[in-house]
DNA sequence: TTGGAATATTAAACACTGTTTAATTATTTT
DNA sequence: AAAATAATTAAACAGTGTTTAATATTCCAA
């Protein structure tokens, strides 16, 4: 058993090396410009070997984007210390936006790209589906807000989707360079400024 | 002069045929799966000819996505008859969302894809930059709302960005299939439901 | 009408891409 | 040591966007 365990580990090792190479290349130049041959070059194997560890290129980037969700979820942990649900909601927005702006390529992979989402539907253990996903965390917070008297007459699920969309919209328009065109002077601050406007609205409720 | 004009028109004609072929292929199968050779096949010319009319593939899709803005702007025209600025703002959101859901590929090209936006910065006459763009229309409406007593203490520019982001976020999460994973039961209605939640908030201000 | 210049068009190649195949090398088991 | 299994590779396939040089076509002046 011990021996076959070691074999298992050694096999996993190459899988990890592929993933590490893929990740560094992806962070250097993005998904599209990272080719199977690039990855193979970096780990000094032939391109074919990659298909013994991953079904296709999508599966590699699906595996990578899983790490992003864990990262994001970790940053959300500090929210457990925020008692007031409305304060928690706002802090959540700030953490979400900061994560996106500090890791734009990872955010892109997680929430914008077409690529890895196809794989999500076929794969069993996936960060999207898993119980404590980020969206459910948001929904729970919204429900706490409603219980505390905020958002009277709202549908918590649809409201969660709307609020998620607000922060996602702001960061994704920025990442995909649509605010550079529309607000060239404020491109650096507009996402944070927009978030501020959202908080002003929440404060008035 | 008349003769060289006709020549001009005939030259434009092939350019248009390329564009028409590209558009139909793009609506059938998306940008990525539409190749230069596909387009050339459809117009029964060799692939090389396309580069006499367009710098590269991006320029073709940039030209195409221009049409989308004109389409969207046309739909916005009915808003001129809505006197109340807050009602106009809400109607605007509905038109925007309907446009996105009815033309998801075009919307994707206009507001999500990386491809054509690079070209926007280099090109002189572009729907993004042009005076009466959709964003300025939104900003104008927001300013009218402020003048009418709504949104006290808000920065109209940042608020416009935030409101744009809310509708963009909802439709882009839907188009890029992120709500299928998170809310599989409501995927057909969630965008409209989310918009409803947004209107509820606006009504409370 | 003819010859030369300008233009339009193409065939072929370049350097890539993701993926699959069969062949080869290495390792494990009998 | 031989056979079976697994790991790894080389080579090919079918495609991509783009560029090059060659060819066909059109135009205009002599």
XYZ file of C-alpha atoms (C1' of nucleotides) in Angstrom:
470
model
C 0.000 0.000 0.000
C 2.761 2.430 0.978
C 4.505 1.882 -2.336
C 1.455 2.384 -4.507
C 0.693 5.445 -2.397
C 4.077 6.871 -3.316
C 3.355 6.091 -6.965
C 0.086 7.923 -6.627
C 1.897 10.899 -5.149
C 4.471 10.916 -7.915
C 1.721 10.864 -10.473
C -0.021 13.729 -8.710
C 3.311 15.541 -8.701
C 3.432 15.901 -12.468
C -0.210 16.946 -12.459
C 0.702 19.671 -10.009
C 3.696 20.763 -12.049
C 1.411 21.144 -15.073
C -0.966 23.204 -12.974
C 1.809 25.385 -11.568
C 3.274 25.991 -15.018
C -0.166 26.741 -16.410
C -0.898 29.168 -13.603
C 2.311 31.152 -13.951
C 1.923 31.352 -17.714
C -1.721 32.328 -17.349
C -0.860 35.122 -14.896
C 1.907 36.335 -17.205
C -0.060 36.418 -20.441
C -3.656 35.308 -19.946
C -5.528 32.147 -20.870
C -5.766 32.632 -24.627
C -2.059 33.215 -25.036
C -1.127 30.213 -22.916
C -0.867 27.188 -25.174
C -0.502 23.517 -24.375
C 2.930 23.662 -26.002
C 3.910 26.597 -23.772
C 2.999 24.607 -20.691
C 4.814 21.513 -21.974
C 7.912 23.586 -22.717
C 7.978 24.996 -19.220
C 7.804 21.615 -17.511
C 10.176 20.134 -20.120
C 7.825 17.417 -21.303
C 6.232 16.796 -24.657
C 2.803 18.379 -25.285
C 1.056 15.012 -25.462
C 1.691 14.186 -21.818
C -0.710 16.864 -20.678
C -3.604 14.845 -22.072
C -2.803 12.023 -19.673
C -3.537 14.304 -16.759
C -6.240 16.555 -18.151
C -9.042 15.896 -20.591
C -8.439 19.144 -22.436
C -7.210 22.696 -22.014
C -10.489 23.693 -20.383
C -9.995 21.197 -17.594
C -6.654 22.784 -16.710
C -8.172 26.213 -16.376
C -11.159 24.829 -14.561
C -8.773 23.332 -12.026
C -6.976 26.667 -11.744
C -10.079 28.751 -11.251
C -11.087 26.524 -8.343
C -8.172 27.996 -6.415
C -9.593 31.454 -6.994
C -12.816 30.588 -5.205
C -10.931 29.243 -2.216
C -8.843 32.421 -2.162
C -11.938 34.617 -2.312
C -13.743 32.580 0.321
C -10.754 32.910 2.658
C -10.853 36.689 2.345
C -14.543 36.552 3.203
C -13.782 34.877 6.541
C -13.148 38.191 8.285
C -16.833 38.969 7.761
C -17.758 36.562 10.524
C -16.682 39.188 13.004
C -19.057 41.795 11.578
C -22.250 41.508 13.586
C -24.484 44.096 11.902
C -25.797 42.450 8.738
C -25.879 45.665 6.721
C -22.295 46.443 7.703
C -21.409 42.885 6.783
C -23.054 43.316 3.385
C -21.072 46.460 2.678
C -17.794 44.936 3.890
C -18.512 41.990 1.619
C -18.842 44.281 -1.357
C -15.513 45.912 -0.559
C -13.731 42.586 -0.223
C -15.253 41.359 -3.471
C -14.218 44.472 -5.368
C -10.718 44.479 -3.892
C -10.240 40.827 -4.823
C -11.322 41.547 -8.387
C -9.089 44.577 -8.795
C -6.067 42.882 -7.259
C -6.523 39.658 -9.247
C -8.168 40.745 -12.477
C -7.057 37.731 -14.515
C -8.266 35.289 -11.897
C -11.536 37.190 -11.565
C -11.924 37.136 -15.316
C -11.457 33.379 -15.320
C -13.931 32.907 -12.485
C -16.739 35.237 -13.524
C -16.331 36.411 -17.103
C -14.586 33.888 -19.367
C -16.633 31.343 -21.253
C -13.944 28.724 -21.016
C -14.127 27.005 -17.639
C -17.859 27.316 -17.042
C -18.766 24.574 -19.527
C -16.731 22.226 -17.426
C -18.570 23.150 -14.250
C -21.738 21.395 -15.365
C -19.947 18.119 -16.037
C -17.693 18.071 -13.008
C -18.841 16.634 -9.703
C -16.863 18.519 -7.091
C -16.830 22.109 -8.090
C -16.489 25.296 -6.108
C -19.497 26.755 -7.867
C -21.848 24.035 -6.749
C -20.348 23.340 -3.381
C -22.527 24.181 -0.403
C -20.877 27.199 1.109
C -20.313 29.083 -2.120
C -19.856 32.821 -2.159
C -23.331 33.422 -3.507
C -24.946 31.529 -0.660
C -22.893 33.552 1.757
C -24.316 36.702 0.166
C -27.841 35.319 0.239
C -27.486 34.472 3.917
C -26.335 38.005 4.649
C -29.254 39.469 2.741
C -31.628 37.253 4.698
C -30.059 38.542 7.906
C -30.611 42.067 6.648
C -34.261 41.324 5.957
C -34.620 39.759 9.416
C -33.110 42.962 10.840
C -35.769 45.037 9.115
C -33.975 46.082 5.952
C -35.192 45.417 2.403
C -38.854 45.112 3.304
C -40.938 43.479 0.596
C -37.934 42.105 -1.257
C -37.279 38.634 -2.653
C -33.999 37.675 -1.000
C -32.826 35.482 -3.857
C -33.500 37.989 -6.640
C -32.139 40.801 -4.482
C -28.951 38.833 -3.876
C -28.579 38.375 -7.589
C -29.077 42.087 -8.160
C -26.541 43.112 -5.558
C -24.013 40.587 -6.804
C -24.619 41.976 -10.294
C -23.904 45.516 -9.150
C -20.412 44.731 -7.903
C -19.754 42.249 -10.697
C -20.897 44.806 -13.240
C -18.572 47.471 -11.940
C -15.475 45.315 -11.832
C -16.179 43.508 -15.098
C -16.758 46.723 -17.044
C -13.423 47.861 -15.656
C -11.592 44.596 -16.389
C -12.983 44.442 -19.902
C -11.968 48.094 -20.397
C -15.397 49.600 -21.033
C -14.947 52.437 -18.560
C -11.651 53.508 -20.095
C -13.663 54.566 -23.120
C -16.537 56.159 -21.299
C -14.762 57.738 -18.334
C -11.097 58.026 -19.331
C -10.280 60.484 -16.535
C -11.593 58.342 -13.714
C -10.650 54.829 -14.767
C -8.553 54.238 -11.656
C -11.125 55.376 -9.139
C -14.482 54.775 -10.818
C -15.040 51.275 -9.430
C -14.459 52.384 -5.843
C -16.442 55.578 -6.470
C -19.311 53.557 -7.914
C -19.234 51.302 -4.879
C -19.473 54.392 -2.681
C -22.602 55.456 -4.546
C -24.081 52.044 -3.905
C -23.361 52.363 -0.193
C -25.049 55.760 -0.141
C -28.182 54.140 -1.512
C -28.030 51.320 1.009
C -27.632 53.848 3.825
C -30.813 55.608 2.759
C -32.942 52.469 2.961
C -16.227 62.095 -60.812
C -19.351 60.026 -61.341
C -17.295 57.129 -62.600
C -14.828 57.089 -59.723
C -17.821 57.384 -57.424
C -19.243 54.239 -58.913
C -15.875 52.545 -58.436
C -15.947 53.639 -54.840
C -19.395 52.142 -54.445
C -18.336 48.880 -56.049
C -15.373 48.698 -53.714
C -17.656 49.389 -50.784
C -19.921 46.662 -52.083
C -17.419 43.896 -51.443
C -16.643 45.396 -48.073
C -20.330 45.206 -47.274
C -20.574 41.632 -48.492
C -17.721 40.690 -46.172
C -19.521 42.412 -43.317
C -22.847 40.739 -44.109
C -21.223 37.315 -44.341
C -19.317 37.929 -41.116
C -22.474 39.034 -39.334
C -24.557 36.044 -40.353
C -21.760 33.635 -39.446
C -21.209 35.421 -36.155
C -24.895 35.219 -35.264
C -24.944 31.542 -36.203
C -21.875 30.435 -34.281
C -20.236 33.315 -32.425
C -17.069 35.303 -33.000
C -14.490 32.690 -32.044
C -15.937 30.047 -34.314
C -16.172 32.415 -37.267
C -12.903 32.247 -39.170
C -11.542 34.380 -41.979
C -11.723 31.305 -44.194
C -15.397 30.802 -43.275
C -16.171 34.349 -44.311
C -14.174 33.997 -47.530
C -15.991 30.751 -48.355
C -19.369 32.370 -47.917
C -18.627 35.268 -50.264
C -16.795 32.932 -52.642
C -13.490 34.792 -52.547
C -10.083 33.727 -51.328
C -9.227 34.446 -47.701
C -6.506 36.958 -48.600
C -8.956 39.443 -50.097
C -10.393 40.237 -46.688
C -7.143 41.904 -45.699
C -7.571 44.451 -48.480
C -10.730 45.686 -46.827
C -9.958 45.163 -43.159
C -6.714 45.424 -41.218
C -7.455 42.265 -39.271
C -10.243 40.116 -37.883
C -10.748 42.529 -35.012
C -11.553 45.349 -37.391
C -14.369 43.304 -38.914
C -15.982 42.685 -35.566
C -15.395 46.241 -34.531
C -17.305 47.352 -37.611
C -20.068 44.885 -36.762
C -20.453 45.937 -33.166
C -20.930 49.526 -34.289
C -24.280 48.460 -35.693
C -25.259 47.162 -32.291
C -24.885 50.591 -30.720
C -27.016 52.190 -33.384
C -29.648 49.480 -32.843
C -29.595 50.042 -29.079
C -29.721 53.806 -29.455
C -32.729 53.518 -31.746
C -34.601 51.512 -29.133
C -33.772 54.211 -26.609
C -35.555 56.828 -28.722
C -38.964 56.006 -27.220
C -37.616 57.344 -23.929
C -37.936 60.900 -25.204
C -41.646 60.655 -24.580
C -41.176 59.757 -20.902
C -41.286 63.035 -19.028
C -40.667 61.910 -15.437
C -36.898 61.344 -15.148
C -37.217 58.472 -12.668
C -39.718 56.732 -14.920
C -37.368 57.357 -17.826
C -34.497 55.812 -15.884
C -36.501 52.686 -15.165
C -37.761 52.394 -18.734
C -34.167 52.741 -19.862
C -33.137 49.805 -17.705
C -35.897 47.674 -19.169
C -34.940 48.524 -22.742
C -31.291 47.818 -22.009
C -32.042 44.450 -20.452
C -34.452 43.465 -23.203
C -31.900 44.362 -25.862
C -29.271 42.247 -24.123
C -31.517 39.233 -23.685
C -32.829 39.389 -27.247
C -29.391 39.909 -28.797
C -27.009 38.138 -26.436
C -24.243 37.655 -28.989
C -24.325 41.267 -30.067
C -24.413 42.390 -26.449
C -21.468 40.140 -25.688
C -19.528 41.712 -28.537
C -20.410 45.227 -27.408
C -19.898 44.976 -23.660
C -18.086 41.787 -22.710
C -15.665 40.543 -25.363
C -12.077 41.685 -25.278
C -11.776 41.598 -29.046
C -13.232 44.776 -30.500
C -12.438 47.141 -27.639
C -8.715 47.351 -28.452
C -9.700 48.751 -31.788
C -11.862 51.459 -30.248
C -8.847 53.355 -28.936
C -7.170 53.506 -32.349
C -10.227 54.271 -34.439
C -11.384 57.834 -34.973
C -15.119 57.537 -35.511
C -16.428 55.084 -33.025
C -19.818 54.654 -31.432
C -18.210 54.465 -28.006
C -16.586 57.856 -28.248
C -19.254 59.597 -30.234
C -21.105 62.369 -28.490
C -24.529 60.945 -27.924
C -23.441 57.558 -26.609
C -25.705 55.461 -24.465
C -23.739 56.244 -21.330
C -24.155 59.975 -21.782
C -27.847 59.433 -22.259
C -27.930 57.627 -18.928
C -25.870 60.338 -17.260
C -28.224 62.995 -18.588
C -31.193 61.102 -17.177
C -29.505 60.766 -13.793
C -28.809 64.492 -13.777
C -32.478 65.101 -14.499
C -33.344 62.847 -11.585
C -31.049 64.824 -9.306
C -32.559 68.075 -10.543
C -35.969 66.607 -9.716
C -34.897 65.952 -6.135
C -33.834 62.305 -6.364
C -30.373 60.972 -5.442
C -29.486 63.789 -3.054
C -25.782 63.962 -2.265
C -24.783 61.690 -5.137
C -22.057 62.097 -7.736
C -23.966 61.822 -11.013
C -21.074 60.339 -12.947
C -20.192 57.641 -10.419
C -23.875 56.934 -9.831
C -24.423 56.507 -13.570
C -21.573 54.039 -13.660
C -23.043 52.121 -10.739
C -26.507 51.929 -12.273
C -25.110 50.898 -15.651
C -23.109 48.244 -13.802
C -26.203 46.867 -12.132
C -27.999 46.117 -15.388
C -24.788 45.106 -17.148
C -23.930 42.799 -14.277
C -27.286 41.050 -14.378
C -27.290 40.434 -18.109
C -23.606 39.552 -18.363
C -23.783 37.006 -15.545
C -26.698 35.501 -17.424
C -25.015 35.574 -20.839
C -21.819 34.087 -19.470
C -23.884 31.428 -17.704
C -22.980 32.172 -14.114
C -26.552 32.172 -12.876
C -27.272 28.782 -14.372
C -24.889 27.375 -11.797
C -26.032 29.432 -8.855
C -29.774 29.621 -9.524
C -30.583 26.751 -11.886
C -34.325 26.937 -11.218
C -34.709 30.600 -12.037
C -32.334 31.105 -14.934
C -35.066 32.277 -17.270
C -36.591 34.836 -14.961
C -33.737 35.917 -12.677
C -32.583 38.857 -14.782
C -36.054 40.375 -14.932
C -36.644 39.510 -11.278
C -33.368 41.166 -10.328
C -34.356 44.237 -12.283
C -37.627 44.314 -10.346
C -35.679 44.334 -7.091
C -33.678 47.253 -8.361
C -36.854 49.169 -9.168
C -38.173 48.479 -5.674
C -35.076 50.134 -4.266
C -35.406 53.117 -6.590
C -39.030 53.507 -5.584
C -38.057 53.747 -1.928
C -35.613 56.632 -2.471
C -6.390 49.691 -80.332
C -2.439 48.827 -77.860
C 0.949 48.929 -73.984
C 2.005 50.088 -69.500
C 0.665 51.328 -64.937
C -2.388 50.549 -61.214
C -5.478 47.663 -58.887
C -7.834 43.442 -57.485
C -7.385 38.769 -56.472
C -5.346 34.502 -55.496
C -2.258 30.494 -54.188
C 0.971 29.287 -51.166
C 3.429 29.605 -47.305
C 4.471 30.833 -42.220
C 4.009 30.131 -37.640
C 0.959 29.039 -34.741
C -3.247 26.386 -32.225
C -5.682 22.011 -29.620
C -5.887 17.268 -30.039
C -5.197 12.290 -31.437
C -2.489 8.429 -33.092
C 0.790 5.029 -33.036
C 5.316 4.110 -31.743
C 8.781 4.076 -28.229
C 10.842 4.024 -23.812
C 10.596 2.905 -18.907
C 8.798 0.443 -15.122
C 6.544 -3.286 -12.775
C 5.090 -7.934 -12.320
C 5.331 -12.730 -13.224
C 14.907 -12.788 -17.924
C 10.362 -12.313 -20.259
C 5.968 -10.509 -20.510
C 2.728 -7.038 -19.327
C 1.733 -2.526 -18.025
C 2.412 2.248 -17.762
C 4.604 6.611 -19.023
C 6.246 9.414 -22.589
C 7.100 11.031 -27.099
C 7.173 12.103 -32.219
C 4.421 12.887 -35.770
C 0.480 13.935 -37.833
C -4.326 16.115 -38.464
C -7.168 19.761 -39.181
C -7.673 24.027 -38.113
C -6.330 29.242 -37.064
C -4.840 34.530 -38.439
C -1.785 36.707 -41.392
C 1.800 37.838 -45.020
C 4.147 37.166 -49.369
C 4.794 37.019 -54.016
C 2.680 35.889 -58.134
C -1.233 36.305 -61.231
C -5.332 38.168 -63.258
C -8.037 42.162 -64.203
C -9.107 46.858 -65.012
C -7.894 51.522 -66.284
C -5.988 55.209 -68.841
C -2.901 57.644 -71.907
C -0.498 57.461 -76.432
